[in-house]
Amino acid sequence: MEREKYVIIGGDAAGMSAAGQIRKLQPKAEIVAYERSPHTSYSACGMPYYIAGLVEKENKLIVRTPEEFMSKQNIRALVLHEVLSVDIQDRTVNVLDLKTGEVFADTFDHLLFATGSQPIRPAVEGLDGEGVFQLSVLQDGILLHQFIEERQPQRVVVVGGGYIGLEMAEAFCMRRMKVSLVDRSFQVMNTFDIDMAEHIAQAIRHVGTELYLGETVKAIERDSGRVKAVITDQRAIPADMVILGLGVRPNSKLAKEAGLPLGAKDSILVDQAMATETEGIWAAGDCAQTWHMVTNRPFWIALGSVANKTGRAAGINMAGGEERFPGVIGTAVSKHCELEVARTGVSEKELEDLDFNYDTVTIKSKTQAGYYPDAGQIHVKMIAEKPGGRILGAQIVGNHGSAKRIDVVATAIAARMTVRELVDLDLGYAPPFSLPWDPIQIAARQLI
Amino acid sequence: MEREKYVIIGGDAAGMSAAGQIRKLQPKAEIVAYERSPHTSYSACGMPYYIAGLVEKENKLIVRTPEEFMSKQNIRALVLHEVLSVDIQDRTVNVLDLKTGEVFADTFDHLLFATGSQPIRPAVEGLDGEGVFQLSVLQDGILLHQFIEERQPQRVVVVGGGYIGLEMAEAFCMRRMKVSLVDRSFQVMNTFDIDMAEHIAQAIRHVGTELYLGETVKAIERDSGRVKAVITDQRAIPADMVILGLGVRPNSKLAKEAGLPLGAKDSILVDQAMATETEGIWAAGDCAQTWHMVTNRPFWIALGSVANKTGRAAGINMAGGEERFPGVIGTAVSKHCELEVARTGVSEKELEDLDFNYDTVTIKSKTQAGYYPDAGQIHVKMIAEKPGGRILGAQIVGNHGSAKRIDVVATAIAARMTVRELVDLDLGYAPPFSLPWDPIQIAARQLI
C-alpha cells in the first residue's frame, strides 16, 4: 500500500497543529503544507508587541521554521507557495510557486483548509499606496516595522477600536507616537457592552490617545504619495501612517470555489470533527466554522487559541483518530497599557437577538486585598439566565490581574454552572492575589 | 413577640459575615458578637504584609470596627470580651470583660461558634518569654511589629515551612533581615508533593534564606531573657527573634466543654447548613468542620476564604434562610518573593490513603508568550483519575501570573470535569497573558 498523502493549505497555527498530530499518529504518512507567506507557525497575535519594541527581532515570533518542520517532524512546509485551486473530485491542488512563478499540480488523499482569515478593507479613497497597513501575516508586521524604523512617523491614525486596534494603539503609545483612534461605532470593543466599553474608552483617552467615536473614515489624504491626513465625516486628522483594524473575515474563497458549502459569516462549514461534507476534506482555524456553546448556534471566531485547538482536533481525525471539538464560549482577553479587558459567553447586546430571560449585574472591586500595595480596580459585569441562574456571560475591565479571571467564568459556563455554584467555588485567596471573595464571586453573589 | 437574640462568639471573618447576613434577613433581631481580642473583622492573612512594611498601618487591615458595626448595621460587637462557657440547655453564655474583669451571663435564641483557630505551640525549652512570636489575632501582628521597630532584630528563625512560615520569611527578607527557616519535615509546604516542594525550596534558598529541613527544634537559647539562638537536633542557629509557624488547630474547646460533638481534627461537627446537632447552635469558620468535595470525606481547613463562605451560609440559615455550603476542594495560593505557589484538590501524598487509581504529569512552561518581556516559568503538576480522566488535583509553582491559574482547575474539579474537557476549555489567550494553550491545558493534554 502506498503512503497516505496529507496536504495542508496554510502553514500557521491550525495547519501546523494538524500536521503535528498527523505525524504523531501516522509516522509514515507524507505531509505537505503550502503557505502563501514567507513564514510558518508564527504568532500573529505577537505582532503588536514586536511593533511596540517589546520583542527585539521578528524571528522570536516564529515557533518553528520550514527547516525545523522537516528535520524534526519530516513535514514538508513550503512557504511562498499559494494554492490557486482545489479539485475535490480529482483530489488535486494547483499551486503557484511565488518565487519562480511556476504553477504545478499536487495530489492528496486528505486535505485540510487552514487558510486563516483576512483583514476587512474598506472602500476608501487613498487607501492604496504606502503608509497604510493592516496586520494579517507576519510579513505585514515586518513591513510595518521597517516603515517605522526608516520613516520615523510621528502621528498614526488607527481605524477600528477592536482588539487589533487597541493593541496597536498601545504599541504606538509605547513608541511615544501621537495616536488617534477612529471607530464608526459609538463605542470601542464591540464585543463588550457599552457600559463596560466606556471604561475602556476612558483608559484609552487617559494615556493621551485621541478617541473619535461615531466617525466614519471617508478618505486618506496624501501628499506626493505620502499619507498626510485621515478624513472622517467630521474632521481631518493629521497622520503620517494609518493602521486598519476593522476586523477580519474567513479566508474561504478557495473552499467556496472548490464547491464546499459555507456556514456562519461565510466560514467553511464543518462538523465537530472539523470535517466538511466531502470525505477526506477538512477545515480548521480562522477559516472554519465552529459552535457557540452558550447560544447553541453555529459561530465563527478568529483567535489563535481556537485555531490551535481546532487544528489539533482536525489533525487527529485526519489521521484516523477520534476527536471532537465541542465549540467555543467566546472568551477573549487583551490589554491596553495599564488596562486589561476580558469577555466570555454572550453580552447583553448579543442577547437582544436570542431567546433568553436574563439578569445582569456590574460590580466594582479590587484585584487584590485593598491594603496590598498597588491593588488595582476591577469592574466585573455578569449575566445569568433567569430563573435558574445559569451563567451566560461576563465582561471584565480592570488593572493588572483582572483579565485572566475570565477563565473561571469560561470554565463555569462550559460546565453549565449557576451563579450560586460559582459563589460556592473554592477559589484561591491570599492578599497579594485576591479578596476573600474573588471579584467574580462578588458579582455572582448579587445575581443569586 | 420578643426580638430574637443572636449571639456570636468570635468577631472576625466567619462571625461577622454571619452577623451581616442575619442583619439583612432579620432587620429587627438583636445581634451581639463577643470577641476576645481588641479587634473585629481584620485580615489575619494580611499580617505578613504589615510586618514586611508593605502595609503602612495596622488599621488598614481592619475591614470594620465595632463602632462601624453599630452605626451601619446595628450589630453590637464587643471586643476584649471572652466567652468562658456556654450552656446549651439554658441558652446562656458566661462572658468575661477583659478590661474590667467582670463576668456576666447573657442569653441567646441562636448561637454561632466562630472561635477560629489557634497556633500549635511546641513543647520546647525557652519558648516562653519575649522575642518568640506566633500570629493568630491582629494583636499578635501589632506586638511583633512593635518588637521589630523597637529592637531592630537582625536575625530571625522561622520555625515551620508552611504558608505562614513562607509568608513571614518573605516579610523578613523584604526587611533585609537574615532569615533561617527550619522544618522537621524533609520538604517545605507539606500540602504539596515533594517534587513541587523542591522548586519552592530552591526559591527560598535563592533569596538567601538558610533552609534547614529534617531538623527538629529542641530549645530556644536565651541570654538575660533575650533570644540568642535556636537549637535544633543538628545545630545552633543564632537568632534575635523566633517566629512559630507550625500550623493551627481548631479552637473548639469551648464547644467541646459545652457538650457539642467534634469532628475532623477536633473541629466542631456541623452539617452543610453549618448547624450542630443541637437546635439553634451553629459553627462556622476555622473552628468548624467542612467537607472535602474530592475525597467525599469530612475535612478541616483554616482559610479566610472558607471562613467568609461558611460564615455567610451560617448567617443565612440562622436567620431562617436556606443555604448549604457544599464544601471545599483544598485550594490555596501563596507567594514567596518572586515565586507563586498554588494547589487544589488532592496531592499524590494524600492519595496514598485513598482508594483512587490515578495518573500524574508535571510540565514546565511559560506564564506568557515566550517572546513577551519577562515571561516567567511555571511548573504544573496535575493528577487525574484513571480511567476516565476526572481531575483530582493540581499544584502550580512559578513566577508572576502562575498562582491564580489554579482557580480554573478548582472550578473544573467542582464540575467533575475530565482532563479532556479541560483541554477543550475556551480560556483567554493573548501574548501578555498566556500561551495559545494555557499551561494547565498543556498539562491536562498529557493526561488524555
Coordinates of C-alpha atoms in Angstrom, one line a residue, chain B residues 39-348:
Chain B
H39 CA -10.3 44.0 67.0
T40 CA -13.2 42.9 64.8
S41 CA -13.1 41.9 61.2
Y42 CA -9.5 42.2 60.4
S43 CA -7.5 40.4 57.7
A44 CA -5.3 37.9 59.6
C45 CA -3.9 36.9 56.2
G46 CA -2.6 40.4 55.8
M47 CA -0.3 40.4 58.8
P48 CA 2.8 39.2 56.9
Y49 CA 2.4 42.2 54.6
Y50 CA 2.1 44.6 57.5
I51 CA 5.2 43.1 59.0
A52 CA 7.0 43.4 55.7
G53 CA 6.3 47.1 55.6
L54 CA 4.0 46.9 52.6
V55 CA 1.0 48.0 54.7
E56 CA 1.7 51.2 56.5
K57 CA -0.6 51.0 59.5
E58 CA -2.3 48.1 61.1
N59 CA -5.7 49.7 60.9
K60 CA -5.6 49.2 57.1
L61 CA -6.1 45.5 57.9
I62 CA -9.3 46.2 59.7
V63 CA -12.4 45.9 57.5
R64 CA -14.9 47.2 60.0
T65 CA -14.6 48.4 63.6
P66 CA -17.1 47.8 66.4
E67 CA -18.3 51.4 66.0
E68 CA -19.0 50.9 62.3
F69 CA -20.8 47.6 63.0
M70 CA -23.0 49.5 65.4
S71 CA -23.7 52.6 63.3
K72 CA -24.0 50.8 59.9
Q73 CA -25.6 47.5 60.8
N74 CA -26.9 47.9 64.4
I75 CA -24.7 44.9 65.4
R76 CA -23.2 45.1 68.9
A77 CA -19.6 43.8 68.6
L78 CA -17.9 43.7 72.0
V79 CA -14.1 43.4 71.8
L80 CA -12.0 42.3 74.7
H81 CA -14.8 40.1 75.8
E82 CA -14.1 36.4 76.3
V83 CA -16.8 33.8 76.4
L84 CA -15.9 31.5 79.2
S85 CA -18.6 28.9 78.9
V86 CA -21.8 28.1 77.1
D87 CA -24.9 26.4 78.5
I88 CA -26.7 24.9 75.5
Q89 CA -29.7 23.8 77.6
D90 CA -30.2 27.1 79.4
R91 CA -29.3 29.1 76.3
T92 CA -26.8 31.3 78.2
V93 CA -23.2 32.3 77.8
N94 CA -20.8 33.4 80.5
V95 CA -18.7 36.3 79.4
L96 CA -15.5 37.9 80.9
D97 CA -15.0 41.5 80.2
L98 CA -11.2 41.6 79.9
K99 CA -11.0 45.3 80.6
T100 CA -12.9 45.3 83.9
G101 CA -12.5 41.7 84.9
E102 CA -16.3 41.5 85.4
V103 CA -18.1 38.2 84.5
F104 CA -21.7 38.3 83.3
A105 CA -24.3 36.0 81.8
D106 CA -26.1 36.6 78.5
T107 CA -28.9 34.7 76.9
F108 CA -29.4 33.7 73.3
D109 CA -32.0 32.2 71.0
H110 CA -29.4 31.4 68.3
L111 CA -25.7 30.9 68.9
L112 CA -22.8 30.8 66.5
F113 CA -19.4 29.4 67.4
A114 CA -16.9 31.4 65.2
T115 CA -14.0 30.9 67.6
G116 CA -11.4 30.4 64.9
S117 CA -8.2 28.5 65.2
Q118 CA -5.1 28.7 67.4
P119 CA -1.5 28.2 66.5
I120 CA 0.2 25.0 67.5
R121 CA 2.8 25.6 70.2
P122 CA 5.5 23.0 70.6
A123 CA 6.8 21.8 73.9
V124 CA 10.3 23.4 73.6
E125 CA 12.5 24.8 76.3
G126 CA 12.9 28.5 76.3
L127 CA 9.8 29.1 74.3
D128 CA 8.1 31.4 76.8
G129 CA 9.4 34.9 77.1
E130 CA 10.0 37.8 74.8
G131 CA 11.1 37.5 71.2
V132 CA 9.1 34.4 70.3
F133 CA 6.0 35.2 68.2
Q134 CA 3.1 33.4 66.6
L135 CA 0.5 35.0 64.5
S136 CA -3.1 34.3 65.3
V137 CA -5.0 37.5 66.0
L138 CA -4.2 41.0 64.7
Q139 CA -2.8 42.0 68.1
D140 CA -0.1 39.4 67.6
G141 CA 1.0 41.2 64.5
I142 CA 0.9 44.5 66.2
L143 CA 3.1 43.3 69.0
L144 CA 5.6 41.7 66.6
H145 CA 5.7 44.9 64.5
Q146 CA 6.5 46.9 67.7
F147 CA 9.2 44.5 68.7
I148 CA 10.9 44.8 65.3
E149 CA 10.6 48.6 65.3
E150 CA 12.0 48.9 68.9
R151 CA 14.6 46.2 68.9
Q152 CA 15.7 46.2 65.3
P153 CA 16.4 42.4 65.3
Q154 CA 18.8 41.3 62.6
R155 CA 18.5 37.6 62.7
V156 CA 15.2 35.7 62.7
V157 CA 14.5 32.0 62.7
V158 CA 11.1 30.9 61.3
V159 CA 10.1 27.5 62.6
G160 CA 7.8 25.7 60.2
G161 CA 7.8 25.9 56.4
G162 CA 4.0 26.1 55.7
Y163 CA 2.1 29.1 54.3
I164 CA 2.6 31.3 57.4
G165 CA 6.3 30.3 57.5
L166 CA 6.9 31.1 53.9
E167 CA 5.0 34.4 54.0
M168 CA 6.8 35.5 57.2
A169 CA 10.2 34.5 55.7
E170 CA 9.3 36.7 52.7
A171 CA 8.4 39.6 55.0
F172 CA 11.7 39.4 56.8
C173 CA 13.6 39.2 53.5
M174 CA 11.9 42.4 52.5
R175 CA 13.1 43.9 55.7
R176 CA 16.6 42.7 54.8
M177 CA 16.9 40.6 57.9
K178 CA 19.0 37.4 58.0
V179 CA 16.4 34.7 57.7
S180 CA 16.6 31.0 58.6
L181 CA 13.8 28.6 58.1
V182 CA 13.6 25.3 60.0
D183 CA 11.2 22.4 59.4
R184 CA 11.3 19.0 60.8
S185 CA 9.9 17.6 57.6
F186 CA 12.1 16.9 54.7
Q187 CA 10.2 19.3 52.5
V188 CA 8.6 22.7 52.8
M189 CA 4.9 23.2 52.2
N190 CA 3.5 19.8 53.2
T191 CA 0.3 20.3 51.2
F192 CA 2.5 20.0 48.1
D193 CA 4.1 16.8 46.8
I194 CA 7.8 16.7 47.3
D195 CA 8.7 17.2 43.6
M196 CA 6.9 20.5 43.6
A197 CA 8.1 21.5 47.1
E198 CA 11.6 21.1 45.8
H199 CA 11.0 24.1 43.4
I200 CA 9.8 26.1 46.4
A201 CA 12.8 25.2 48.5
Q202 CA 15.1 26.3 45.6
A203 CA 13.3 29.7 45.5
I204 CA 13.6 30.1 49.3
R205 CA 17.4 29.4 49.1
H206 CA 17.7 31.6 46.1
V207 CA 16.8 34.8 48.1
G208 CA 19.4 34.0 50.6
T209 CA 17.3 32.3 53.3
E210 CA 19.0 29.4 55.1
L211 CA 16.8 26.4 54.9
Y212 CA 17.2 23.6 57.4
L213 CA 14.9 20.6 56.5
G214 CA 14.6 17.5 58.5
E215 CA 15.7 19.3 61.7
T216 CA 13.7 19.5 64.9
V217 CA 13.8 22.5 67.2
K218 CA 14.9 21.4 70.7
A219 CA 15.2 24.7 72.6
I220 CA 15.3 28.4 72.4
E221 CA 18.6 29.6 74.0
R222 CA 18.3 32.9 75.8
D223 CA 20.7 35.4 77.3
S224 CA 19.3 37.7 80.0
G225 CA 15.9 36.8 78.8
R226 CA 16.6 37.7 75.2
V227 CA 16.6 35.2 72.4
K228 CA 20.1 34.2 71.5
A229 CA 19.8 31.1 69.3
V230 CA 17.5 28.3 68.1
I231 CA 18.9 24.9 69.0
T232 CA 17.9 22.1 66.6
D233 CA 18.9 18.4 66.8
Q234 CA 21.7 19.3 64.4
R235 CA 22.9 22.8 65.1
A236 CA 22.6 26.2 66.9
I237 CA 21.2 28.9 64.7
P238 CA 22.0 32.4 66.1
A239 CA 18.7 34.4 66.4
D240 CA 17.4 37.7 67.8
M241 CA 13.8 36.6 67.2
V242 CA 11.7 33.5 66.5
I243 CA 8.5 33.0 64.6
L244 CA 6.4 29.9 65.1
G245 CA 4.6 28.8 62.0
L246 CA 3.7 25.2 62.9
G247 CA 0.2 25.3 61.8
V248 CA -3.1 25.8 63.6
R249 CA -5.8 23.7 65.2
P250 CA -9.5 24.5 65.6
N251 CA -10.5 26.5 68.6
S252 CA -13.1 24.0 69.7
K253 CA -12.5 23.7 73.4
L254 CA -15.5 25.9 74.4
A255 CA -17.8 23.9 72.2
K256 CA -16.5 20.6 73.5
E257 CA -16.9 21.7 77.1
A258 CA -20.5 22.7 76.2
G259 CA -21.1 19.1 75.1
L260 CA -21.1 19.5 71.4
P261 CA -19.5 16.7 69.4
L262 CA -16.3 17.3 67.5
G263 CA -15.4 16.0 64.0
A264 CA -12.3 16.1 61.7
K265 CA -9.2 17.2 63.5
D266 CA -11.3 18.1 66.5
S267 CA -13.2 20.8 64.7
I268 CA -16.8 21.4 65.7
L269 CA -19.1 18.9 63.9
V270 CA -21.6 20.6 61.6
D271 CA -23.7 19.7 58.6
Q272 CA -23.7 21.6 55.3
A273 CA -26.0 24.2 56.8
M274 CA -23.3 24.8 59.4
A275 CA -25.7 23.5 62.1
T276 CA -24.5 21.5 65.0
E277 CA -26.7 18.6 66.2
T278 CA -28.2 21.0 68.8
E279 CA -31.1 23.1 67.5
G280 CA -30.2 26.8 67.2
I281 CA -26.4 26.2 67.7
W282 CA -24.1 26.7 64.7
A283 CA -20.5 26.9 63.9
A284 CA -18.5 28.4 61.0
G285 CA -15.0 29.4 60.0
D286 CA -11.7 27.9 61.3
C287 CA -13.4 26.2 64.2
A288 CA -15.9 24.2 62.2
Q289 CA -15.7 21.1 60.2
T290 CA -16.3 21.1 56.4
W291 CA -16.5 18.6 53.6
H292 CA -13.9 17.7 51.0
M293 CA -15.5 17.6 47.6
V294 CA -12.9 15.4 46.0
T295 CA -12.5 12.7 48.7
N296 CA -16.1 13.0 49.9
R297 CA -14.9 12.9 53.4
P298 CA -15.2 15.3 56.4
F299 CA -12.4 17.8 56.3
W300 CA -11.0 20.6 58.2
I301 CA -9.1 23.6 56.9
A302 CA -8.4 27.1 58.3
L303 CA -8.6 29.7 55.5
G304 CA -10.0 33.2 55.3
S305 CA -11.9 32.5 52.1
V306 CA -13.6 29.4 53.6
A307 CA -14.4 31.3 56.8
N308 CA -16.2 34.0 54.8
K309 CA -18.2 31.5 52.9
T310 CA -19.2 29.3 55.9
G311 CA -19.9 32.4 57.9
R312 CA -22.2 33.7 55.2
A313 CA -24.0 30.3 54.9
A314 CA -24.4 30.0 58.7
G315 CA -25.8 33.5 59.0
I316 CA -28.4 32.9 56.3
N317 CA -29.5 29.7 57.9
M318 CA -29.6 31.2 61.4
A319 CA -31.9 33.9 60.2
G320 CA -34.3 31.4 58.7
G321 CA -32.9 31.2 55.1
E322 CA -31.8 28.1 53.2
E323 CA -28.1 27.9 52.3
R324 CA -25.9 24.9 52.0
F325 CA -22.1 25.1 51.9
P326 CA -21.1 22.3 49.6
G327 CA -17.6 22.0 50.9
V328 CA -14.0 22.8 49.8
I329 CA -11.6 21.4 47.3
G330 CA -8.5 22.3 49.1
T331 CA -7.5 25.4 47.1
A332 CA -4.7 27.6 48.5
V333 CA -2.4 30.2 47.0
S334 CA 0.6 31.9 48.4
K335 CA 3.8 33.7 47.3
H336 CA 7.4 33.9 48.4
C337 CA 9.3 36.8 46.8
E338 CA 9.3 36.1 43.0
L339 CA 7.7 32.7 43.4
E340 CA 4.0 32.0 43.4
V341 CA 2.5 28.7 44.6
A342 CA -0.9 27.2 44.4
R343 CA -2.6 23.9 45.0
T344 CA -6.1 22.4 44.7
G345 CA -7.8 19.1 45.1
V346 CA -5.7 16.2 46.4
S347 CA -2.0 15.6 46.2
E348 CA -0.3 12.3 45.4

